[in-house]
Amino acid sequence: MNKNKKPLHKQDLNFVFGKPNYTFMFIGLAVIALGFILMSGGGSDDPNIFNPDIYNFQRIRLAPALVLIGFAIEVYAILLNPNKK
């Protein structure tokens, strides 16, 4: 048996992503979750009463922008090269 070969049960664990990738992924997930949390609510308990708060700036502009920014962070985290020095 060749001494340079490693046994099959002792393979190196090479992860595709590094620590910076996972850090950016968790930040992106937090931003996406914050966007969905900001979108929730604004309804009325009585279906016969209209609540105009459903159309405020937070739910129409801010929350969808946060979700899109979170997805952009996720794409950056996936494309980030962990081996670049």
XYZ file of N, CA, C and O in Angstrom:
340
model
N 0.849 -1.192 0.000
C 0.000 0.000 0.000
C 0.884 1.240 0.000
O 1.870 1.323 0.711
N 0.509 2.212 -0.777
C 1.241 3.461 -0.879
C 1.000 4.291 0.382
O -0.127 4.501 0.809
N 2.072 4.799 0.989
C 1.942 5.551 2.243
C 1.421 6.968 2.027
O 1.024 7.626 2.974
N 1.441 7.452 0.796
C 0.966 8.807 0.515
C -0.556 8.876 0.440
O -1.128 9.940 0.561
N -1.213 7.772 0.206
C -2.675 7.765 0.121
C -3.277 7.743 1.516
O -2.800 7.064 2.408
N -4.352 8.485 1.668
C -5.071 8.484 2.940
C -6.119 7.381 2.904
O -6.689 7.094 1.857
N -6.406 6.792 4.040
C -7.484 5.799 4.066
C -8.818 6.465 3.726
O -9.016 7.665 3.915
N -9.742 5.682 3.229
C -11.025 6.227 2.784
C -11.844 6.817 3.927
O -12.628 7.728 3.728
N -11.689 6.317 5.130
C -12.502 6.812 6.231
C -11.948 8.099 6.848
O -12.583 8.701 7.682
N -10.790 8.543 6.433
C -10.216 9.787 6.951
C -10.095 10.807 5.827
O -9.019 11.185 5.416
N -11.230 11.239 5.338
C -11.239 12.223 4.269
C -11.237 13.624 4.864
O -11.752 13.856 5.956
N -10.646 14.535 4.125
C -10.661 15.933 4.566
C -12.062 16.502 4.400
O -12.739 16.263 3.408
N -12.476 17.291 5.382
C -13.761 17.964 5.291
C -13.534 19.353 4.713
O -13.052 20.249 5.395
N -13.849 19.512 3.469
C -13.718 20.805 2.807
C -15.108 21.378 2.602
O -15.890 20.875 1.809
N -15.400 22.446 3.327
C -16.691 23.095 3.183
C -16.643 24.055 2.003
O -15.617 24.657 1.700
N -17.773 24.202 1.352
C -17.853 25.099 0.200
C -17.776 26.552 0.659
O -17.130 27.374 0.028
N -18.427 26.867 1.761
C -18.464 28.232 2.270
C -17.559 28.358 3.482
O -17.384 27.431 4.256
N -17.031 29.562 3.656
C -16.205 29.862 4.813
C -16.999 30.647 5.846
O -18.190 30.905 5.693
N -16.314 31.054 6.904
C -16.972 31.793 7.987
C -17.569 33.125 7.512
O -18.686 33.468 7.913
N -16.876 33.897 6.640
C -17.505 35.147 6.172
C -18.791 34.905 5.379
O -19.736 35.683 5.482
N -18.828 33.798 4.621
C -20.036 33.489 3.865
C -21.219 33.261 4.807
O -22.314 33.798 4.581
N -20.999 32.455 5.838
C -22.076 32.175 6.775
C -22.478 33.422 7.565
O -23.661 33.618 7.860
N -21.524 34.279 7.867
C -21.845 35.523 8.575
C -22.775 36.388 7.727
O -23.800 36.881 8.215
N -22.422 36.559 6.451
C -23.281 37.352 5.570
C -24.629 36.677 5.336
O -25.651 37.346 5.189
N -24.656 35.342 5.309
C -25.933 34.639 5.133
C -26.860 34.888 6.312
O -28.057 35.125 6.123
N -26.320 34.835 7.532
C -27.159 35.087 8.699
C -27.622 36.545 8.761
O -28.752 36.825 9.151
N -26.770 37.478 8.352
C -27.178 38.887 8.292
C -28.291 39.062 7.273
O -29.288 39.751 7.524
N -28.150 38.431 6.108
C -29.186 38.512 5.078
C -30.503 37.918 5.550
O -31.574 38.490 5.304
N -30.440 36.782 6.235
C -31.665 36.176 6.761
C -32.324 37.073 7.796
O -33.559 37.175 7.849
N -31.533 37.733 8.620
C -32.090 38.641 9.629
C -32.772 39.836 8.964
O -33.856 40.263 9.395
N -32.172 40.371 7.901
C -32.780 41.511 7.192
C -34.078 41.092 6.513
O -35.076 41.820 6.543
N -34.089 39.903 5.913
C -35.312 39.399 5.278
C -36.404 39.192 6.324
O -37.567 39.584 6.118
N -36.056 38.597 7.449
C -37.036 38.376 8.513
C -37.577 39.699 9.047
O -38.788 39.833 9.289
N -36.704 40.686 9.198
C -37.155 42.007 9.652
C -38.135 42.622 8.646
O -39.146 43.216 9.032
N -37.851 42.459 7.362
C -38.763 42.975 6.338
C -40.130 42.328 6.407
O -41.157 43.008 6.315
N -40.172 41.007 6.591
C -41.467 40.338 6.689
C -42.191 40.702 7.982
O -43.426 40.798 7.990
N -41.455 40.907 9.055
C -42.091 41.337 10.306
C -42.703 42.722 10.145
O -43.815 42.989 10.624
N -41.999 43.618 9.453
C -42.535 44.968 9.242
C -43.747 44.970 8.314
O -44.573 45.877 8.372
N -43.857 43.969 7.448
C -45.021 43.882 6.552
C -46.273 43.411 7.273
O -47.380 43.663 6.812
N -46.114 42.717 8.369
C -47.272 42.124 9.040
C -48.073 43.177 9.792
O -47.596 44.276 10.079
N -49.288 42.815 10.138
C -50.143 43.695 10.915
C -50.890 44.690 10.058
O -50.938 44.604 8.838
N -51.516 45.642 10.715
C -52.226 46.700 10.020
C -53.657 46.369 9.680
O -54.357 47.183 9.099
N -54.093 45.178 10.019
C -55.463 44.799 9.720
C -56.436 45.324 10.762
O -56.063 45.935 11.754
N -57.680 45.064 10.531
C -58.720 45.497 11.456
C -59.383 44.269 12.062
O -59.525 43.237 11.414
N -59.801 44.374 13.309
C -60.499 43.266 13.953
C -61.893 43.078 13.368
O -62.399 41.964 13.297
N -62.500 44.163 12.970
C -63.834 44.112 12.383
C -63.707 44.231 10.868
O -63.176 45.226 10.363
N -64.173 43.251 10.095
C -64.017 43.319 8.642
C -64.853 44.421 7.988
O -64.632 44.761 6.823
N -65.800 44.998 8.711
C -66.624 46.071 8.151
C -65.979 47.442 8.299
O -66.479 48.422 7.748
N -64.889 47.534 9.056
C -64.222 48.815 9.285
C -62.886 48.799 8.543
O -62.074 47.896 8.716
N -62.674 49.802 7.703
C -61.429 49.904 6.935
C -60.365 50.605 7.774
O -60.617 51.648 8.375
N -59.185 50.022 7.790
C -58.066 50.608 8.521
C -57.046 51.114 7.498
O -56.413 50.321 6.810
N -56.846 52.434 7.386
C -55.915 52.969 6.383
C -54.439 52.723 6.716
O -53.572 52.971 5.893
N -54.151 52.202 7.908
C -52.756 51.921 8.266
C -52.144 50.814 7.422
O -50.926 50.629 7.434
N -52.951 50.081 6.705
C -52.421 49.007 5.874
C -51.620 49.578 4.699
O -50.773 48.894 4.115
N -51.854 50.833 4.351
C -51.161 51.467 3.232
C -50.117 52.481 3.683
O -49.803 53.407 2.951
N -49.532 52.312 4.848
C -48.540 53.287 5.294
C -47.165 52.993 4.693
O -46.942 51.971 4.043
N -46.246 53.905 4.901
C -44.901 53.829 4.305
C -44.164 52.554 4.706
O -43.469 51.945 3.896
N -44.324 52.139 5.949
C -43.602 50.978 6.466
C -43.954 49.705 5.695
O -43.076 48.926 5.358
N -45.225 49.512 5.397
C -45.650 48.271 4.746
C -45.538 48.329 3.233
O -45.386 47.296 2.588
N -45.618 49.492 2.654
C -45.611 49.594 1.194
C -44.212 49.824 0.638
O -43.868 49.319 -0.434
N -43.373 50.574 1.307
C -42.042 50.922 0.779
C -40.887 50.290 1.552
O -40.000 49.684 0.968
N -40.876 50.460 2.853
C -39.731 50.054 3.668
C -39.558 48.541 3.745
O -38.467 48.011 3.505
N -40.616 47.824 4.071
C -40.512 46.378 4.260
C -40.128 45.643 2.974
O -39.216 44.801 3.001
N -40.744 45.917 1.823
C -40.288 45.240 0.601
C -38.851 45.597 0.219
O -38.111 44.755 -0.300
N -38.443 46.835 0.493
C -37.059 47.217 0.206
C -36.092 46.421 1.088
O -35.038 45.972 0.619
N -36.451 46.221 2.348
C -35.601 45.421 3.235
C -35.513 43.968 2.774
O -34.451 43.354 2.845
N -36.614 43.421 2.302
C -36.591 42.046 1.806
C -35.682 41.937 0.586
O -34.865 41.016 0.478
N -35.779 42.878 -0.334
C -34.914 42.855 -1.526
C -33.444 43.050 -1.155
O -32.559 42.397 -1.730
N -33.166 43.924 -0.216
C -31.784 44.117 0.246
C -31.268 42.842 0.903
O -30.118 42.448 0.709
N -32.121 42.167 1.668
C -31.734 40.907 2.292
C -31.399 39.846 1.260
O -30.423 39.097 1.409
N -32.186 39.764 0.187
C -31.878 38.808 -0.884
C -30.581 39.178 -1.593
O -29.814 38.298 -1.987
N -30.317 40.461 -1.752
C -29.048 40.882 -2.356
C -27.865 40.494 -1.467
O -26.814 40.067 -1.966
N -28.026 40.618 -0.163
C -26.968 40.190 0.764
C -26.752 38.690 0.658
O -25.618 38.208 0.700
N -27.835 37.928 0.501
C -27.713 36.477 0.344
C -26.951 36.117 -0.932
O -26.107 35.220 -0.921
N -27.227 36.804 -2.016
C -26.509 36.547 -3.273
C -25.031 36.880 -3.099
O -24.153 36.127 -3.545
N -24.740 37.984 -2.436
C -23.343 38.343 -2.178
C -22.654 37.288 -1.319
O -21.502 36.929 -1.566
N -23.367 36.768 -0.315
C -22.784 35.747 0.567
C -22.478 34.466 -0.203
O -21.474 33.801 0.059
N -23.312 34.126 -1.164
C -23.074 32.931 -1.951
C -21.906 33.130 -2.906
O -21.084 32.231 -3.100
N -21.801 34.310 -3.496
C -20.750 34.574 -4.484
C -19.414 34.954 -3.865
O -18.402 34.975 -4.565
N -19.373 35.245 -2.574
C -18.135 35.628 -1.899
C -17.158 34.456 -1.891
O -17.523 33.352 -1.512
N -15.937 34.703 -2.322
C -14.912 33.652 -2.379
C -14.223 33.545 -1.025
O -13.508 34.459 -0.622
N -14.387 32.427 -0.304
C -13.783 32.313 1.021
C -12.270 32.076 0.979
O -11.590 32.278 1.971
N -11.738 31.651 -0.157
C -10.323 31.340 -0.272
C -9.474 32.503 -0.771
O -8.281 32.374 -0.900
N -10.129 33.621 -1.078
C -9.403 34.789 -1.582
C -8.631 35.437 -0.442
O -9.192 35.728 0.610
N -7.359 35.692 -0.680
C -6.540 36.282 0.381
C -5.932 37.584 -0.048
O -5.688 37.880 -1.133
